PDB file of C-alpha atoms in Angstrom:
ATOM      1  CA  UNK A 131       9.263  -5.350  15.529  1.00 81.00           C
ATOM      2  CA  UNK A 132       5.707  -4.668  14.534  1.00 86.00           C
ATOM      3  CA  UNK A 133       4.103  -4.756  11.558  1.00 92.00           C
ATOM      4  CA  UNK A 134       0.505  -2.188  10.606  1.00 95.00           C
ATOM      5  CA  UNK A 135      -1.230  -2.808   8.068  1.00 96.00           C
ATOM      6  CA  UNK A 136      -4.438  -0.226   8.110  1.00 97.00           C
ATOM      7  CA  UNK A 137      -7.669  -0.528   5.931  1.00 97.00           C
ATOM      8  CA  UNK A 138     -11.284   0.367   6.042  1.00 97.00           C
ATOM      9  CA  UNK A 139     -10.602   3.924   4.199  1.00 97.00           C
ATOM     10  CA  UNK A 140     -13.201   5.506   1.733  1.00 97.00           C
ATOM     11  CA  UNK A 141     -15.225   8.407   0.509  1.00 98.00           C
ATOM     12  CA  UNK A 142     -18.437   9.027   2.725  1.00 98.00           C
ATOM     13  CA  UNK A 143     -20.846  12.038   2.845  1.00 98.00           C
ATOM     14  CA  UNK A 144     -20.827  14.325   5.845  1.00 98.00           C
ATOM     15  CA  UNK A 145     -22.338  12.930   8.637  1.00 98.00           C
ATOM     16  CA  UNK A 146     -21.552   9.180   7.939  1.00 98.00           C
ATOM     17  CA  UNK A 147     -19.608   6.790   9.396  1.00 98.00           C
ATOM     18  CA  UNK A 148     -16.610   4.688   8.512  1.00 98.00           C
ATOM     19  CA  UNK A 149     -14.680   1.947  10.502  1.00 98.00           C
ATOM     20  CA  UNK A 150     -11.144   1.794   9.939  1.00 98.00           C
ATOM     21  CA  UNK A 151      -9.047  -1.342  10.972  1.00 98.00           C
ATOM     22  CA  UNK A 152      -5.120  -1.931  11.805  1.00 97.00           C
ATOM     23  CA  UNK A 153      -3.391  -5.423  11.651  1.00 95.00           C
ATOM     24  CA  UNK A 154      -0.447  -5.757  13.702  1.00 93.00           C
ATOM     25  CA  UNK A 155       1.543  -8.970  13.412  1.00 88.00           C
ATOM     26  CA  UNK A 156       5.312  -9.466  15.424  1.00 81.00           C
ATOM     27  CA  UNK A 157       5.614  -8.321  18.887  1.00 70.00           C
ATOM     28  CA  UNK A 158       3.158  -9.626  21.527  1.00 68.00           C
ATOM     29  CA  UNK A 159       0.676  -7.173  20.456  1.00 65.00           C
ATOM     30  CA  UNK A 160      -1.384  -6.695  23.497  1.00 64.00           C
ATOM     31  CA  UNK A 161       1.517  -5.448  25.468  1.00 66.00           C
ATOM     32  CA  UNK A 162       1.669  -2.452  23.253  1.00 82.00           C
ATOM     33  CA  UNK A 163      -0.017   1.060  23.502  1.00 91.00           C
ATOM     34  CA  UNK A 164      -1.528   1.594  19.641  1.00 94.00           C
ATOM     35  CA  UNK A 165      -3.287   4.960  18.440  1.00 97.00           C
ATOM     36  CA  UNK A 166      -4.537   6.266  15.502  1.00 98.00           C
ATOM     37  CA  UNK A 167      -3.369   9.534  13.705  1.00 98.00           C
ATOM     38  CA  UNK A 168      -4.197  11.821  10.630  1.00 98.00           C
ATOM     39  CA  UNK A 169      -2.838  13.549   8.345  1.00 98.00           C
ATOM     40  CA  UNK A 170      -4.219  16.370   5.864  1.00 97.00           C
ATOM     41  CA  UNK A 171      -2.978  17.455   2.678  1.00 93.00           C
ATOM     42  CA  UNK A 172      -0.216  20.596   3.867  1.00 95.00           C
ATOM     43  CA  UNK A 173      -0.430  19.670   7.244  1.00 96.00           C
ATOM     44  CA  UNK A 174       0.954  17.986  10.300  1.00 96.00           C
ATOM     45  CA  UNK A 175       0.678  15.016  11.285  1.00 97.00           C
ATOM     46  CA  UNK A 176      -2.184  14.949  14.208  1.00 97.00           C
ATOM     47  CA  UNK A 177      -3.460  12.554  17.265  1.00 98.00           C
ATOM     48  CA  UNK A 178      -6.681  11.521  16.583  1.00 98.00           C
ATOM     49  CA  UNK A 179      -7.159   8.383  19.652  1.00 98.00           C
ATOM     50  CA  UNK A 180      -4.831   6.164  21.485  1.00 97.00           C
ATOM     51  CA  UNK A 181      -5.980   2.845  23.840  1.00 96.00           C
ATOM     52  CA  UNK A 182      -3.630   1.294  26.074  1.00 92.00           C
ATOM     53  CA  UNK A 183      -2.613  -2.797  26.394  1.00 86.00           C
ATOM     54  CA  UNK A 184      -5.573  -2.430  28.712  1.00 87.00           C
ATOM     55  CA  UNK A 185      -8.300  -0.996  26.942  1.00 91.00           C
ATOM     56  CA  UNK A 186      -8.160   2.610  28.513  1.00 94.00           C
ATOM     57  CA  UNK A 187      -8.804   5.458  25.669  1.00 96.00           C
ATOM     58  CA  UNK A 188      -7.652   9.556  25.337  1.00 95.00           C
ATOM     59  CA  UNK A 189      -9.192  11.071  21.966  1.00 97.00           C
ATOM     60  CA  UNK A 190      -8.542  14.481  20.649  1.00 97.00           C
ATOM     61  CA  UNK A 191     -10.850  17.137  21.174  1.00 97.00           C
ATOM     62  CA  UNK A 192     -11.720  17.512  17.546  1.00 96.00           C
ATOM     63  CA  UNK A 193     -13.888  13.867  17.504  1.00 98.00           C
ATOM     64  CA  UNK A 194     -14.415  13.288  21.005  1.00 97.00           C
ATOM     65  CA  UNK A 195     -18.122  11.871  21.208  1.00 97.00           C
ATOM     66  CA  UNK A 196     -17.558  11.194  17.211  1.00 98.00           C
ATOM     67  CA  UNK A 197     -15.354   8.317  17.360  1.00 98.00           C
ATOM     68  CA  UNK A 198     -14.014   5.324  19.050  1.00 98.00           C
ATOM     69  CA  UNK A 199     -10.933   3.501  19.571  1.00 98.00           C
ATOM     70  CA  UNK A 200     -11.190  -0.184  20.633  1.00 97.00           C
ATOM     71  CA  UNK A 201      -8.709  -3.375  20.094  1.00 94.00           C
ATOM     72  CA  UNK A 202      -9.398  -6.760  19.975  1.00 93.00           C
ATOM     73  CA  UNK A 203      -6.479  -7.847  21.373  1.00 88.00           C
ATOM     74  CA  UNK A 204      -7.083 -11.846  21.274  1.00 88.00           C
ATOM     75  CA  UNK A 205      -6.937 -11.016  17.059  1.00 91.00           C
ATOM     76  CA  UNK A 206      -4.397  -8.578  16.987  1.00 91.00           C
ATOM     77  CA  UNK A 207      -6.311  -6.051  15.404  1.00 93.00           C
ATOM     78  CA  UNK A 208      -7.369  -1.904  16.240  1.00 96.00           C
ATOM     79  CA  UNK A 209     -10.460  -0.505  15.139  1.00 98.00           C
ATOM     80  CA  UNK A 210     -11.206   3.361  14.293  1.00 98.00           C
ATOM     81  CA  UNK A 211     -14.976   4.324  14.562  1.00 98.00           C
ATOM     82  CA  UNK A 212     -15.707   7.212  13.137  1.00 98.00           C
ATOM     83  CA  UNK A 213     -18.917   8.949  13.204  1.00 98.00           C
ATOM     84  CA  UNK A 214     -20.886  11.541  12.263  1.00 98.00           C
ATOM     85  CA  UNK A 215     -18.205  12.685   9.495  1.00 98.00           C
ATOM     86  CA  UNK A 216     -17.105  16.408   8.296  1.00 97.00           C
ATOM     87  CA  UNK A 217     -15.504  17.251   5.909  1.00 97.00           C
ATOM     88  CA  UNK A 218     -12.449  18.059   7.772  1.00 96.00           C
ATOM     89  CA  UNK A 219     -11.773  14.986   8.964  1.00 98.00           C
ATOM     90  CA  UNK A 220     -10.660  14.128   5.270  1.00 98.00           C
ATOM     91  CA  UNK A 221      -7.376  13.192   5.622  1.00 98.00           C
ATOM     92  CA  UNK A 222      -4.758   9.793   5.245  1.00 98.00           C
ATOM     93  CA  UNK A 223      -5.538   8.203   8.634  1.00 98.00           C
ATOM     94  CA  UNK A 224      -2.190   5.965  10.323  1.00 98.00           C
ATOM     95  CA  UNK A 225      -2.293   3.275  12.838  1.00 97.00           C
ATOM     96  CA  UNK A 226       0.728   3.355  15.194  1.00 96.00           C
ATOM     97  CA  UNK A 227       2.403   1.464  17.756  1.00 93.00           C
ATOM     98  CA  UNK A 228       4.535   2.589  20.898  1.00 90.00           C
ATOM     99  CA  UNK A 229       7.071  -0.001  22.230  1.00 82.00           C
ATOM    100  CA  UNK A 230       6.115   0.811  26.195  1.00 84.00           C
ATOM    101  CA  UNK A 231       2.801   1.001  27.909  1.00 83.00           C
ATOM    102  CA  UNK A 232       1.404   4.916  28.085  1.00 86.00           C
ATOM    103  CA  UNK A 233      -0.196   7.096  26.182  1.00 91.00           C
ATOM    104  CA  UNK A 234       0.479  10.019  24.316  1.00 94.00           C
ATOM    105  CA  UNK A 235      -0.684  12.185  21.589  1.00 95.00           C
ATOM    106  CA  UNK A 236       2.904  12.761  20.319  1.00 96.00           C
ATOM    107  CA  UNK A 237       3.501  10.921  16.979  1.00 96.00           C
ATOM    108  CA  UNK A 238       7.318  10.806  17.936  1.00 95.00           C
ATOM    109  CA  UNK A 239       6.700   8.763  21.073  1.00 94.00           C
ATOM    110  CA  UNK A 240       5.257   5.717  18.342  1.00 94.00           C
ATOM    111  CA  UNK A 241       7.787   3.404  16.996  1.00 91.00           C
ATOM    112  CA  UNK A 242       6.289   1.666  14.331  1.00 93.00           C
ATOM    113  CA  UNK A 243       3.566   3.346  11.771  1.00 96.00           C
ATOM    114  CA  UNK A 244       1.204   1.552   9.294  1.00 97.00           C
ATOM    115  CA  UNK A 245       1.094   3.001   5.264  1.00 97.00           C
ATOM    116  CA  UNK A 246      -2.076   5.028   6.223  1.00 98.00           C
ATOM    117  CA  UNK A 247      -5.336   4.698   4.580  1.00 98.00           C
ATOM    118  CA  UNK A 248      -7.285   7.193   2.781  1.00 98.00           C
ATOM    119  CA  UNK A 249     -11.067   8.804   4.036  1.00 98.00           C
ATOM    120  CA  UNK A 250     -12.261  11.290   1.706  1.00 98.00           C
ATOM    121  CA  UNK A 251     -15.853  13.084   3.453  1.00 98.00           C
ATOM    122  CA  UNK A 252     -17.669  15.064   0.662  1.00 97.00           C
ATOM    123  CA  UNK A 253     -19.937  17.713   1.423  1.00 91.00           C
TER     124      UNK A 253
END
């Protein structure tokens, strides 16, 4: 079992930045793929970044050169930068953890999702 426990969220004006953190406590954490997702108001679910047990990163199109996955693996933690904001990244961002090494953009290949955590960009 692991355990995601996301934070960082906020509001921000277009074209700032936020960093957004995940917790994970349980399994040996740096075995694990983790990625981040998001998730608009009347949408789906959507991939947003993933990094691998071995620090290896795949992004979405939509904020490729805008943000940044990384893991600290030694603290059991995932970090989300995101920068240069728009408005349509507003959305409930989740932290999520696949049991086996790989990654993927699916959200049903993750077994184990944090609460999600809010970013609001104004324009």
């Amino acid at each position: 079992q692991v355990q995601l426990v996301e934070s960082g969220g906020g509001l921000v004006q277009t074209g700032g930045s936020l960093r957004l953190s995940c917790a994970a406590s349980g399994r040996t954490f740096s075995s694990i793929s983790m990625a981040w997702f998001r998730q608009a108001p009347g949408k789906e679910r959507e991939f947003v970044g993933a990094i691998s047990w071995s620090g290896s990163t795949y992004y979405a199109n939509s904020v490729k050169g805008r943000y940044t996955v990384s893991r600290d693996n030694a603290q059991n933690m995932v970090y989300l930068q995101m920068n240069s904001l728009k408005p349509e990244d507003t959305a409930v961002y989740y932290c999520a953890a696949r049991s086996i090494r790989g990654l993927t953009r699916n959200p049903g290949d993750y077994d184990y999702w944090g609460q999600g955590t809010q970013v609001t960009v104004s324009s």
